[in-house]
Amino acid sequence: MLPQLWVASALCAVVLSAPTYSPGAAERPADMKVLSDYFHMLGTKVQAGRAMAEAPICDLSKAVLPVATATPLPAVSAGLTLKHVAIGRGTQNYSCTSTNATAAPVSLGAIATLYNATCVASTYPDLLQILPGVALEFNLTTPTQQTLTPSNLDISGHHYFSNTTTPSFNLSTTAMDLGFALCQKNNTVPAPAGSVVGQDGVGFGAVPWLKLTTRTGATGNLQEIYRVNTAGGNPPATCVGMPATFEIQYAAEYWFFQS
Ligand SMILES: *[C@@H]1O[C@H](CO)[C@@H](O)[C@H](O)[C@H]1NC(C)=O
Ligand SMILES: *[C@@H]1O[C@H](CO)[C@@H](O)[C@H](O)[C@H]1NC(C)=O
Ligand SMILES: *[C@@H]1O[C@H](CO)[C@@H](O)[C@H](O)[C@H]1NC(C)=O
Ligand SMILES: *[C@@H]1O[C@H](CO)[C@@H](O)[C@H](O)[C@H]1NC(C)=O
Ligand SMILES: *[C@@H]1O[C@H](CO)[C@@H](O)[C@H](O)[C@H]1NC(C)=O
Ligand SMILES: *[C@@H]1O[C@H](CO)[C@@H](O)[C@H](O)[C@H]1NC(C)=O
Ligand SMILES: *[C@@H]1O[C@H](CO)[C@@H](O)[C@H](O)[C@H]1NC(C)=O
C-alpha cells in the first residue's frame, strides 16, 4: 500500500476520523486552542506517516503508562500486563446536602462511557495525552454513544459506581468482552499542573490521578486500573450556590492491567 494510503486508513480506521463538530463548539475560544493543538498534532502525524515505510503496529507492549512527575502513583504490580486503554468520557456527580455554605461537595461517584484507545496508546502517545482535553469539549449525546467525538474511537465499555466507594468497570460490548471489575481506591495523586481544568478552559480543575485495585470476583483477569491524564471533573471548593446534586463533565485515560 502507498504510505499515504495507509496513513489515511490508519488514521481513519484506527485512530481518528475527520472532526464532527457539535453545534456551538467552535464558537468558544478555549475550545479552539485545544482543538487547534489536536489538529496540529494530527497533521504532524500524517506528515510523519508519509515518510514512514510501514504502517505502525498497534503493539500494546509498547504503550507506556503516563507518570505524574511531581508525585507519581505506585507502579503497576510485578507480573501484570497491559490489557486495554480507554478514554473515559462522562460526569463526576456530587451532592451538597448541607446548608453549611462552607462545606465541600461530597462525591457521589462517576459515570462514564469508555472508548477503545489501545492503538493510540501504543502508536501515538502524545496524541493520546491530549485526547481527554479534546473529548471534554464534546458532551456525549447518550451514555451508549458508539464513537467518541471528535475521534472515531469505538465504545469499549462503561464505568460507574456500584456504591460510593466502589468504582466499577464493565468492559463488555457487542464486539468483545474484556471483563468486569468492582474496584477500590489504592492511591491518589493530584492531577499535574497544566491539566485541563474544565470545558472551554473554565472549571474547578482536573480530578486526581488514581490507582485502583480490583475486588474479589473480577473477571478477565483484571487486577489494577489507573486513571491518568484527567481533564475537568472537580467540583467547586464549597457548596455555596450549588444545588443538592450536580454533575461536572470530565474525561480521562483509563489503563487496565491483567494478571
Ligand atoms: C461548616 O463546614 C466547615 C467545613 O466542613 C466546618 O469547618 C464548620 O465547622 C461547619 N460549620 C457548621 C456551623 O457546621
Ligand atoms: C450522575 O448523574 C447522571 C446524570 O444526571 C445520572 O444518570 C446518574 O445516575 C448520576 N450518578 C450518580 C452516582 O449519582
Ligand atoms: C481496540 O481496537 C483494536 C484496534 O482496532 C482492536 O484490535 C481491539 O480488539 C479493540 N478492543 C476492544 C475491546 O474493542
Ligand atoms: C455539557 O453539559 C453540561 C452540563 O453537564 C453543560 O453545562 C455544558 O454547557 C455542555 N457542554 C457542551 C460543550 O455541550
Ligand atoms: C460497597 O460495595 C462493596 C463491594 O460490593 C462492598 O464490599 C461494600 O461493603 C459496600 N459498601 C457500602 C457502604 O455499602
Ligand atoms: C456489562 O454490560 C453488558 C452490555 O451492556 C451487559 O449485558 C452485562 O450484563 C453487564 N455486566 C455486568 C456484570 O453488569
Ligand atoms: C495498594 O496495592 C498494593 C498492591 O496490590 C497493596 O500492597 C497495598 O496494600 C494497597 N494499598 C492500599 C492503601 O490499598
Coordinates of N, CA and C and ligand atoms in Angstrom, one line a residue, residues 74-75 77 184-187 211 213 224, ligand 7:
P74 N 1.9 4.7 42.8 CA 2.6 3.5 42.9 C 2.7 2.8 41.5
A75 N 3.8 2.1 41.2 CA 3.9 1.4 40.0 C 2.9 0.3 39.8
S77 N 1.9 -3.4 39.7 CA 2.5 -4.6 40.4 C 3.2 -5.5 39.4
Q184 N -11.5 -0.8 44.2 CA -11.4 0.1 45.4 C -10.2 1.0 45.1
K185 N -10.2 2.1 45.8 CA -9.1 3.0 45.6 C -7.9 2.5 46.3
N186 N -6.7 2.5 45.6 CA -5.5 2.1 46.2 C -4.6 3.3 46.4
N187 N -4.6 4.3 45.5 CA -3.8 5.5 45.8 C -4.3 6.6 44.9
K211 N -4.9 5.1 41.3 CA -4.6 3.7 41.1 C -5.8 3.0 41.8
T213 N -7.5 -1.0 42.6 CA -7.3 -2.4 42.5 C -8.6 -3.1 42.5
E224 N -5.5 -4.3 38.1 CA -5.2 -2.9 38.5 C -5.7 -2.0 37.4
Ligands
LIG7 C1 -2.2 -0.9 47.2 O1 -2.0 -2.0 46.4 C2 -0.8 -2.7 46.8 C3 -0.5 -3.7 45.7 O2 -1.6 -4.5 45.5 C4 -1.0 -3.3 48.2 O3 0.1 -3.9 48.6 C5 -1.4 -2.1 49.1 O4 -1.7 -2.7 50.4 C6 -2.5 -1.3 48.6 N1 -2.7 -0.2 49.4 C7 -4.0 0.3 49.8 C8 -4.0 1.5 50.6 O5 -5.0 -0.3 49.3

